[in-house]
Coordinates of C-alpha atoms and ligand atoms in Angstrom, one line a residue:
M1452 CA 18.1 -5.6 -16.3
A1453 CA 18.9 -9.1 -14.9
R1454 CA 19.1 -9.0 -11.2
K1455 CA 21.9 -10.7 -9.3
L1456 CA 20.3 -12.3 -6.3
E1457 CA 21.7 -14.5 -3.6
P1458 CA 19.9 -17.7 -2.4
A1459 CA 18.1 -17.3 0.9
I1460 CA 15.7 -19.0 3.2
I1461 CA 12.4 -17.1 3.1
A1462 CA 10.7 -17.7 6.5
I1463 CA 7.1 -16.6 6.6
F1464 CA 5.4 -16.1 9.9
G1465 CA 1.6 -16.5 9.5
A1466 CA 2.2 -18.8 6.5
T1467 CA -1.3 -20.3 6.7
G1468 CA -3.0 -17.0 6.9
D1469 CA -4.9 -15.0 4.4
L1470 CA -2.1 -12.7 3.2
S1471 CA 0.2 -15.7 2.6
N1472 CA -2.4 -17.6 0.8
R1473 CA -3.6 -14.9 -1.4
M1474 CA -0.5 -12.9 -2.1
L1475 CA 2.9 -14.2 -0.8
L1476 CA 2.9 -17.8 -1.8
P1477 CA 1.5 -17.3 -5.3
A1478 CA 4.0 -14.4 -5.8
L1479 CA 6.9 -16.7 -4.7
Y1480 CA 5.8 -19.4 -7.0
E1481 CA 5.6 -16.9 -9.9
M1482 CA 9.1 -15.7 -9.1
S1483 CA 10.4 -19.2 -9.2
A1484 CA 8.5 -20.1 -12.4
Q1485 CA 10.1 -17.0 -14.1
H1486 CA 13.5 -18.1 -12.8
Q1487 CA 13.9 -15.0 -10.7
L1488 CA 14.3 -16.8 -7.4
P1489 CA 17.9 -18.0 -7.2
D1490 CA 18.3 -21.8 -7.1
Q1491 CA 18.8 -23.3 -3.6
S1492 CA 16.4 -20.7 -2.1
I1493 CA 13.8 -22.3 0.1
I1494 CA 10.5 -21.2 1.8
L1495 CA 9.8 -22.1 5.4
G1496 CA 6.2 -21.6 6.4
I1497 CA 5.8 -20.9 10.1
G1498 CA 2.4 -21.1 11.8
R1499 CA 0.8 -21.8 15.1
N1500 CA -0.5 -25.3 14.1
K1501 CA 2.0 -27.8 15.5
N1502 CA 0.1 -30.7 14.0
K1503 CA 0.8 -29.6 10.4
N1504 CA 3.9 -31.0 8.7
D1505 CA 5.8 -30.3 5.5
A1506 CA 3.4 -32.4 3.5
G1507 CA 0.3 -30.7 5.0
F1508 CA 1.7 -27.3 4.3
R1509 CA 2.7 -28.2 0.7
K1510 CA -0.9 -29.2 0.1
D1511 CA -2.0 -25.7 1.4
V1512 CA 0.6 -24.0 -0.9
Q1513 CA -0.5 -26.1 -3.9
Q1514 CA -4.1 -25.0 -3.3
A1515 CA -3.1 -21.3 -2.8
V1516 CA -1.1 -21.2 -6.0
E1517 CA -3.9 -23.0 -8.0
K1518 CA -6.4 -20.6 -6.6
A1519 CA -4.3 -17.7 -7.8
G1520 CA -4.8 -19.1 -11.4
V1521 CA -1.9 -21.4 -12.0
S1522 CA -3.2 -24.6 -13.5
D1523 CA -0.1 -26.9 -13.9
S1524 CA -0.6 -28.9 -10.7
A1525 CA 2.2 -31.4 -11.3
K1526 CA 4.7 -28.5 -11.7
I1527 CA 3.5 -26.8 -8.5
G1528 CA 3.7 -30.1 -6.6
K1529 CA 7.3 -30.6 -7.8
W1530 CA 8.1 -27.0 -6.8
C1531 CA 6.6 -27.6 -3.3
D1532 CA 8.5 -30.8 -2.8
S1533 CA 11.8 -29.3 -3.7
M1534 CA 11.7 -26.0 -1.7
V1535 CA 8.7 -25.7 0.7
Y1536 CA 8.9 -26.6 4.4
Y1537 CA 6.8 -26.0 7.5
Q1538 CA 7.6 -25.4 11.2
G1539 CA 4.8 -25.1 13.8
I1540 CA 5.6 -22.8 16.7
D1541 CA 2.5 -23.3 18.8
N1542 CA 2.1 -20.3 21.1
G1543 CA 5.6 -19.0 20.3
T1544 CA 7.5 -19.6 23.5
Q1545 CA 11.2 -19.1 23.5
A1546 CA 11.7 -22.9 23.5
E1547 CA 9.7 -23.0 20.2
F1548 CA 12.0 -20.4 18.8
S1549 CA 15.0 -22.4 19.8
K1550 CA 13.5 -25.3 17.8
L1551 CA 12.9 -23.0 14.9
R1552 CA 16.5 -22.0 15.0
S1553 CA 17.6 -25.6 14.9
R1554 CA 15.3 -26.2 12.0
I1555 CA 16.6 -23.2 10.1
L1556 CA 20.2 -24.3 10.7
S1557 CA 19.5 -27.8 9.5
L1558 CA 17.7 -26.6 6.4
E1559 CA 20.5 -24.2 5.6
K1560 CA 22.9 -27.1 5.9
K1561 CA 20.8 -29.4 3.7
H1562 CA 20.4 -26.7 1.0
K1563 CA 24.0 -25.4 1.3
L1564 CA 22.8 -21.9 2.2
K1565 CA 25.3 -19.5 3.7
G1566 CA 22.8 -17.9 6.1
N1567 CA 20.9 -15.3 4.1
R1568 CA 17.5 -15.1 5.8
I1569 CA 14.3 -13.2 5.3
F1570 CA 11.8 -13.1 8.1
H1571 CA 8.5 -12.0 6.8
L1572 CA 5.9 -11.1 9.5
A1573 CA 2.6 -11.8 7.8
I1574 CA 0.9 -11.9 11.2
P1575 CA -1.5 -9.7 13.2
P1576 CA 0.1 -6.4 14.4
P1577 CA 0.0 -7.3 18.1
S1578 CA 2.3 -10.2 17.4
F1579 CA 5.0 -8.1 15.7
E1580 CA 6.9 -7.1 18.8
P1581 CA 6.9 -10.5 20.6
T1582 CA 8.0 -12.2 17.4
I1583 CA 10.8 -9.7 16.8
K1584 CA 12.0 -10.1 20.4
S1585 CA 11.9 -13.9 20.2
L1586 CA 13.8 -13.9 16.9
G1587 CA 16.5 -11.7 18.6
V1588 CA 16.7 -13.7 21.8
A1589 CA 17.0 -16.9 19.7
E1590 CA 19.9 -15.1 17.9
L1591 CA 18.2 -15.8 14.6
N1592 CA 19.2 -12.3 13.5
K1593 CA 22.8 -13.4 13.4
S1594 CA 24.2 -15.6 10.7
G1595 CA 27.0 -16.0 8.2
G1596 CA 24.9 -14.1 5.6
W1597 CA 22.5 -11.2 5.6
T1598 CA 19.2 -11.1 7.5
R1599 CA 16.2 -9.0 6.5
L1600 CA 13.0 -8.3 8.4
V1601 CA 9.8 -7.7 6.4
I1602 CA 6.9 -6.1 8.2
E1603 CA 3.4 -5.6 6.8
K1604 CA 1.4 -2.5 7.7
P1605 CA 0.1 -1.1 10.1
F1606 CA 3.4 0.0 11.6
G1607 CA 1.9 1.0 15.0
R1608 CA -1.6 2.4 15.7
D1609 CA -0.4 6.0 16.5
L1610 CA 2.8 7.9 17.0
K1611 CA 3.5 6.4 20.5
T1612 CA 3.1 2.8 19.4
A1613 CA 5.0 3.4 16.2
I1614 CA 8.0 4.8 18.2
Q1615 CA 7.8 1.7 20.5
L1616 CA 7.7 -0.7 17.5
N1617 CA 10.7 0.9 16.0
E1618 CA 12.6 0.8 19.3
T1619 CA 11.8 -3.0 19.6
I1620 CA 13.1 -3.5 16.0
Y1621 CA 16.3 -1.6 16.7
Q1622 CA 17.2 -3.8 19.7
Y1623 CA 17.9 -6.6 17.2
F1624 CA 17.9 -5.2 13.6
S1625 CA 19.2 -2.0 12.0
E1626 CA 17.0 0.2 9.7
A1627 CA 19.0 -1.1 6.7
Q1628 CA 17.6 -4.6 7.5
V1629 CA 14.0 -3.5 7.7
Y1630 CA 11.5 -3.7 4.8
R1631 CA 8.1 -2.1 5.8
I1632 CA 5.6 -3.1 3.1
D1633 CA 3.0 -0.8 1.9
H1634 CA 1.8 -2.8 -1.1
Y1635 CA 0.7 0.4 -2.9
L1636 CA 4.4 1.1 -3.6
G1637 CA 4.7 -2.2 -5.4
K1638 CA 1.9 -1.3 -7.8
E1639 CA 3.2 -0.5 -11.3
T1640 CA 1.0 2.6 -11.6
V1641 CA 2.3 4.0 -8.3
Q1642 CA 5.9 3.5 -9.4
N1643 CA 5.0 5.0 -12.7
L1644 CA 4.1 8.2 -10.9
L1645 CA 7.9 8.6 -10.5
A1646 CA 8.5 7.9 -14.1
F1647 CA 5.7 10.2 -15.2
R1648 CA 6.9 13.1 -13.0
F1649 CA 10.7 12.8 -13.3
G1650 CA 11.1 11.1 -16.7
N1651 CA 9.2 13.8 -18.6
S1652 CA 10.1 17.5 -18.7
L1653 CA 6.6 18.4 -20.0
F1654 CA 4.8 18.4 -16.6
E1655 CA 7.4 19.6 -14.2
S1656 CA 7.0 23.3 -15.2
V1657 CA 3.2 23.1 -14.5
W1658 CA 3.4 21.0 -11.4
N1659 CA 2.9 23.8 -8.9
R1660 CA 0.6 26.2 -7.3
E1661 CA 0.8 28.6 -10.2
K1662 CA -0.9 26.1 -12.6
I1663 CA -2.7 23.6 -10.4
E1664 CA -6.0 24.4 -8.7
K1665 CA -6.4 21.3 -6.5
I1666 CA -5.3 17.6 -6.2
E1667 CA -7.7 14.8 -5.2
I1668 CA -6.5 11.4 -4.2
N1669 CA -9.3 8.9 -4.1
V1670 CA -9.2 5.2 -3.2
D1671 CA -12.8 4.0 -3.5
E1672 CA -13.5 0.4 -2.7
E1673 CA -16.6 -1.7 -3.4
L1674 CA -15.4 -4.3 -0.9
G1675 CA -16.6 -4.3 2.7
I1676 CA -14.6 -5.6 5.6
E1677 CA -14.8 -9.2 4.4
S1678 CA -14.1 -11.4 7.4
R1679 CA -11.7 -9.0 9.1
A1680 CA -14.0 -7.4 11.7
D1681 CA -11.5 -8.1 14.5
Y1682 CA -8.8 -6.1 12.8
Y1683 CA -11.0 -3.5 11.2
E1684 CA -12.9 -2.6 14.4
K1685 CA -9.6 -1.6 16.0
S1686 CA -8.4 0.2 12.8
G1687 CA -11.0 2.0 10.8
A1688 CA -10.5 3.9 7.5
L1689 CA -7.9 6.4 8.6
R1690 CA -5.4 3.8 10.0
D1691 CA -6.2 1.1 7.4
M1692 CA -5.9 3.3 4.3
V1693 CA -5.0 6.9 4.8
Q1694 CA -2.0 6.8 7.1
N1695 CA -0.3 4.5 4.6
H1696 CA -1.6 4.0 1.1
L1697 CA -3.1 7.4 0.4
T1698 CA -0.3 9.2 2.2
Q1699 CA 2.2 7.3 -0.1
L1700 CA 0.3 8.6 -3.1
L1701 CA 0.3 12.1 -1.7
T1702 CA 4.0 12.2 -1.1
L1703 CA 4.9 10.8 -4.5
T1704 CA 2.6 13.4 -6.1
A1705 CA 3.9 16.3 -4.1
M1706 CA 7.6 15.5 -3.6
E1707 CA 10.5 17.5 -5.0
I1708 CA 12.8 15.9 -7.6
P1709 CA 15.2 13.5 -5.7
L1710 CA 18.9 13.9 -6.4
A1711 CA 19.0 10.3 -7.6
F1712 CA 16.7 7.3 -8.0
K1713 CA 18.0 5.8 -4.8
A1714 CA 16.1 4.6 -1.7
D1715 CA 17.7 7.2 0.7
E1716 CA 17.1 10.2 -1.7
L1717 CA 13.5 9.2 -2.4
R1718 CA 12.7 8.6 1.2
F1719 CA 14.2 11.9 2.2
E1720 CA 12.1 13.8 -0.3
K1721 CA 8.9 12.0 0.8
V1722 CA 9.6 12.8 4.5
K1723 CA 10.0 16.5 3.6
V1724 CA 6.5 16.5 2.1
L1725 CA 5.1 15.1 5.3
H1726 CA 6.9 17.6 7.4
S1727 CA 5.5 20.5 5.3
I1728 CA 1.8 19.5 5.8
A1729 CA 0.0 21.9 8.1
P1730 CA -1.8 20.4 11.1
I1731 CA -5.1 19.0 10.0
K1732 CA -8.1 21.1 11.1
D1733 CA -11.1 19.4 12.7
E1734 CA -13.4 21.0 10.2
D1735 CA -11.3 19.5 7.3
V1736 CA -12.2 15.9 8.2
V1737 CA -15.4 14.0 7.4
F1738 CA -15.8 10.5 8.7
G1739 CA -18.6 8.1 7.6
Q1740 CA -19.8 4.6 8.1
Y1741 CA -21.8 2.5 5.6
G1742 CA -25.3 1.3 6.3
P1743 CA -27.3 -1.2 4.4
G1744 CA -27.6 -0.5 0.7
E1745 CA -27.2 -1.9 -2.8
L1746 CA -24.2 -2.7 -4.9
G1747 CA -24.3 -4.1 -8.4
G1748 CA -28.0 -4.8 -8.1
N1749 CA -27.5 -6.8 -4.9
G1750 CA -28.6 -5.8 -1.4
V1751 CA -25.6 -5.5 1.0
R1752 CA -25.7 -5.3 4.7
G1753 CA -24.5 -2.3 6.7
Y1754 CA -21.3 -2.2 8.8
H1755 CA -23.2 -2.8 12.0
Q1756 CA -24.7 -6.0 10.6
E1757 CA -21.2 -7.4 9.6
E1758 CA -20.2 -10.5 11.5
G1759 CA -18.0 -9.6 14.5
V1760 CA -18.9 -5.9 14.5
R1761 CA -20.3 -4.3 17.6
R1762 CA -23.9 -3.1 17.0
D1763 CA -23.0 0.4 18.3
S1764 CA -19.6 0.5 16.6
K1765 CA -18.3 4.0 15.8
T1766 CA -15.5 2.7 13.6
P1767 CA -15.3 4.8 10.4
T1768 CA -15.4 3.0 7.1
F1769 CA -15.0 6.3 5.1
V1770 CA -12.9 9.4 5.5
K1771 CA -12.2 12.5 3.5
I1772 CA -9.5 15.0 4.6
K1773 CA -8.5 18.3 3.2
M1774 CA -4.8 19.1 3.6
S1775 CA -2.4 21.9 2.9
V1776 CA 1.2 21.1 1.8
D1777 CA 2.7 24.3 3.1
N1778 CA 5.8 24.7 1.0
W1779 CA 6.9 26.9 -1.8
R1780 CA 5.6 24.6 -4.6
W1781 CA 2.2 23.8 -3.1
H1782 CA 1.1 26.7 -0.8
G1783 CA -2.6 27.3 -1.3
V1784 CA -3.3 24.2 -3.3
P1785 CA -5.8 22.0 -1.4
F1786 CA -5.1 18.2 -1.4
Y1787 CA -8.2 16.1 -0.7
L1788 CA -7.7 12.5 0.4
T1789 CA -10.8 10.3 0.2
T1790 CA -11.3 6.6 0.8
G1791 CA -14.2 4.4 1.7
K1792 CA -15.5 0.9 1.8
R1793 CA -18.7 -0.2 0.1
L1794 CA -18.7 2.7 -2.3
K1795 CA -20.4 2.7 -5.7
E1796 CA -17.3 1.6 -7.7
R1797 CA -13.8 0.3 -7.2
K1798 CA -11.5 3.1 -8.4
S1799 CA -8.2 4.5 -7.2
E1800 CA -7.2 7.8 -8.9
I1801 CA -5.2 10.9 -8.5
V1802 CA -7.1 13.8 -10.1
V1803 CA -5.1 16.9 -10.8
T1804 CA -7.2 19.9 -11.8
F1805 CA -5.4 22.7 -13.5
R1806 CA -6.3 26.4 -13.3
C1807 CA -8.6 27.8 -16.0
P1808 CA -7.1 30.3 -18.4
P1809 CA -6.8 33.7 -16.7
V1810 CA -9.0 35.3 -19.3
A1811 CA -11.9 33.3 -20.8
L1812 CA -12.1 33.9 -24.5
F1813 CA -14.7 31.2 -24.9
K1814 CA -17.4 32.1 -22.5
A1815 CA -20.1 29.8 -21.1
T1816 CA -22.7 32.4 -22.0
D1817 CA -21.7 31.8 -25.7
G1818 CA -22.5 28.1 -25.6
N1819 CA -19.0 27.0 -24.7
E1820 CA -18.1 24.3 -22.1
T1821 CA -15.7 25.9 -19.7
H1822 CA -13.9 23.1 -18.0
P1823 CA -10.4 23.3 -16.7
N1824 CA -7.8 20.8 -17.9
V1825 CA -7.8 17.7 -15.7
L1826 CA -5.2 15.0 -15.5
V1827 CA -6.4 11.7 -14.1
I1828 CA -3.8 9.2 -13.0
A1829 CA -5.7 5.9 -12.8
I1830 CA -4.0 3.6 -10.3
Q1831 CA -6.6 0.9 -10.7
P1832 CA -8.6 -0.5 -12.4
N1833 CA -8.1 0.5 -16.1
E1834 CA -4.6 1.6 -15.2
G1835 CA -3.3 4.5 -17.2
F1836 CA -3.8 8.3 -17.7
R1837 CA -6.4 10.5 -19.2
I1838 CA -6.1 14.2 -19.7
S1839 CA -8.9 16.6 -20.8
F1840 CA -8.5 19.3 -23.3
Q1841 CA -10.7 22.0 -24.6
V1842 CA -11.2 21.5 -28.4
K1843 CA -13.2 23.2 -31.0
K1844 CA -16.5 21.6 -31.8
P1845 CA -16.5 20.9 -35.5
G1846 CA -18.8 23.2 -37.5
T1847 CA -19.0 26.7 -38.7
E1848 CA -19.4 28.2 -35.2
M1849 CA -16.4 28.9 -32.9
A1850 CA -17.4 26.9 -29.9
V1851 CA -15.3 24.7 -27.5
Q1852 CA -16.0 21.6 -25.6
S1853 CA -13.9 19.2 -23.4
E1854 CA -12.5 15.9 -24.7
W1855 CA -10.2 13.2 -23.2
M1856 CA -6.9 11.8 -24.4
H1857 CA -6.2 8.3 -23.0
F1858 CA -3.2 6.1 -22.3
S1859 CA -4.0 2.6 -21.2
Y1860 CA -1.4 0.3 -19.6
S1861 CA -3.0 -2.9 -20.7
E1862 CA -3.3 -1.7 -24.3
A1863 CA 0.4 -0.7 -24.4
F1864 CA 1.9 -3.5 -22.3
G1865 CA -0.5 -6.3 -21.6
P1866 CA -0.9 -7.7 -18.1
I1867 CA 1.2 -6.0 -15.4
P1868 CA 2.9 -7.8 -12.4
E1869 CA 1.3 -8.0 -9.0
A1870 CA 2.7 -5.7 -6.3
Y1871 CA 4.0 -8.5 -4.1
H1872 CA 6.0 -10.0 -6.9
T1873 CA 7.9 -6.7 -7.3
L1874 CA 8.3 -6.2 -3.6
L1875 CA 9.5 -9.7 -2.7
L1876 CA 12.1 -9.5 -5.4
D1877 CA 13.3 -6.2 -4.1
V1878 CA 13.7 -7.7 -0.6
M1879 CA 15.7 -10.5 -2.1
E1880 CA 17.9 -7.9 -3.8
G1881 CA 18.2 -5.7 -0.7
D1882 CA 16.6 -2.6 -2.5
Q1883 CA 14.7 -0.5 0.0
T1884 CA 13.4 2.1 -2.6
L1885 CA 9.8 0.8 -2.5
F1886 CA 9.6 0.3 1.2
V1887 CA 8.6 2.7 4.0
S1888 CA 11.3 4.2 6.2
A1889 CA 11.0 4.6 9.9
D1890 CA 11.1 8.4 9.4
E1891 CA 8.1 8.2 7.1
T1892 CA 6.0 6.2 9.5
L1893 CA 6.7 8.6 12.3
A1894 CA 6.1 11.7 10.3
S1895 CA 2.8 10.3 9.0
W1896 CA 1.6 9.2 12.5
K1897 CA 2.5 12.7 13.8
L1898 CA 0.1 14.1 11.3
Y1899 CA -2.8 11.8 11.8
T1900 CA -2.5 11.0 15.6
P1901 CA -4.3 14.3 16.6
V1902 CA -7.1 13.4 14.2
L1903 CA -7.5 10.0 15.7
H1904 CA -7.6 11.4 19.2
T1905 CA -10.3 14.0 18.4
H1906 CA -13.9 13.2 18.7
H1907 CA -15.6 13.4 15.2
T1908 CA -19.1 12.8 14.1
I1909 CA -19.4 9.6 12.0
Y1910 CA -22.0 10.3 9.2
P1911 CA -23.9 7.4 7.8
Y1912 CA -24.0 6.6 4.1
P1913 CA -25.8 3.8 2.2
A1914 CA -23.6 1.0 0.8
G1915 CA -23.3 1.6 -2.9
S1916 CA -23.2 5.4 -2.7
W1917 CA -20.2 7.8 -2.9
G1918 CA -20.1 8.3 0.8
P1919 CA -21.8 10.7 3.2
E1920 CA -23.1 14.0 1.6
Q1921 CA -21.1 16.0 4.2
A1922 CA -18.0 14.9 2.4
E1923 CA -19.3 16.4 -0.8
A1924 CA -19.6 19.7 1.1
L1925 CA -16.0 19.7 2.2
K1926 CA -14.4 22.0 -0.3
Ligands
BG6_780 C1 -5.2 -3.1 2.6 C2 -6.4 -2.8 3.5 O1 -4.0 -2.6 3.1 O2 -5.5 -2.5 1.3 C3 -7.7 -3.2 3.0 O3 -6.1 -3.3 4.8 C4 -7.9 -2.7 1.6 O4 -8.8 -2.8 3.8 C5 -6.7 -3.0 0.7 O5 -9.0 -3.4 1.0 C6 -6.8 -2.3 -0.7 O6 -5.8 -2.8 -1.5 P1 -6.0 -2.8 -3.1 O7 -4.7 -3.2 -3.6 O8 -7.1 -3.8 -3.3 O9 -6.3 -1.4 -3.5

């Protein structure tokens, strides 16, 4: 369906940072190249560097887009010249924000924009609140058009700071103006969870405690912490991955059928799941931290040897949690959430294990394989599904074994769009369906804050393994 979008100024704070370079700027170029960004729209990069000018930033953007795989440099250059600008705000004093306001007003006049503004905060979390306040004090939240605020995770560090962040936001913006990005919600395969569950009648009747034995949500990464020690040391695996990405996967898997495919209805059902999760028991959590090891045949250093990490750091790079969603549908079905850095393979999957038949006609003692049916929803890579069945082994004997049936996204559809492309278009359109509501962030922090505030042993695991063996034992 063609979308009707209004032109806007897209102002990116942190425009020279990693997220902008790797994700936002290439996605905006792609949107433009596919004629999805309305004409007249412009991008204003905002950064600390006051010595950079429009020309300097355009060079950065050109490089970022080329690095993302676009080869037509003349076309990118033309695009940059026509719609990309830069404003340095030094250390972000109110005087700098007044200058920013003047710049925005003059660009709006030049491009005949009516005041639709997107402020995208691609900046470190400690800068969220001061930036939001300065935007408000400079009255940049008021214009003749609409204003939208885009915030990247993490939304706070625990329940208290999340409440505080929301309060700061609400001084200047309403919830309807806020787009909290959890990029997992922009992934095609994550959105497809909704299509899979609510577009097919086949699975709904078995999607419950009667038929399902357990659900595992795994986000395994080969990557270490790259050059993000400063952020990661204060964050760790629970804040970085579980509180947001894995919890989104959990709510989409466990939620009830929403009344309609609308932001409010979906968010409401997701929050209900979070409210029904029982407090997490200490014995149901295993933390780990990678030590030196081997990945893909190469030696890799341990977390303590990473640049910028304290040699005695207790920051967890792995976590596994067992949870109970205590509602009528799921009571008694354990949900396991696992994620870790420097694991053996990059793999994000939701694994649904069904109950075995109540009476085993085909017994293991008679040479049968007695596996339960398993549905694997592969989020990445090799996006798709596979489901295992018991089938008869060909031959004169009546013996069964397990086989897989596959669906592959790339075979069916070819390449799929990047998460940010989808999400930035949704911001332009004003559709909050794939964004995290304030209620969700608070309900999620309420669940995890006690875990963060409890002392847990951090078990070591070698890089390139599947995590500490204590996690295997958590059943
Ligand atoms: C980010 C985390 O939110 O998600 C990173 O901060 C992590 O630590 C990344 O590597 C994983 O995202 P993806 O899309 O590669 O699974």
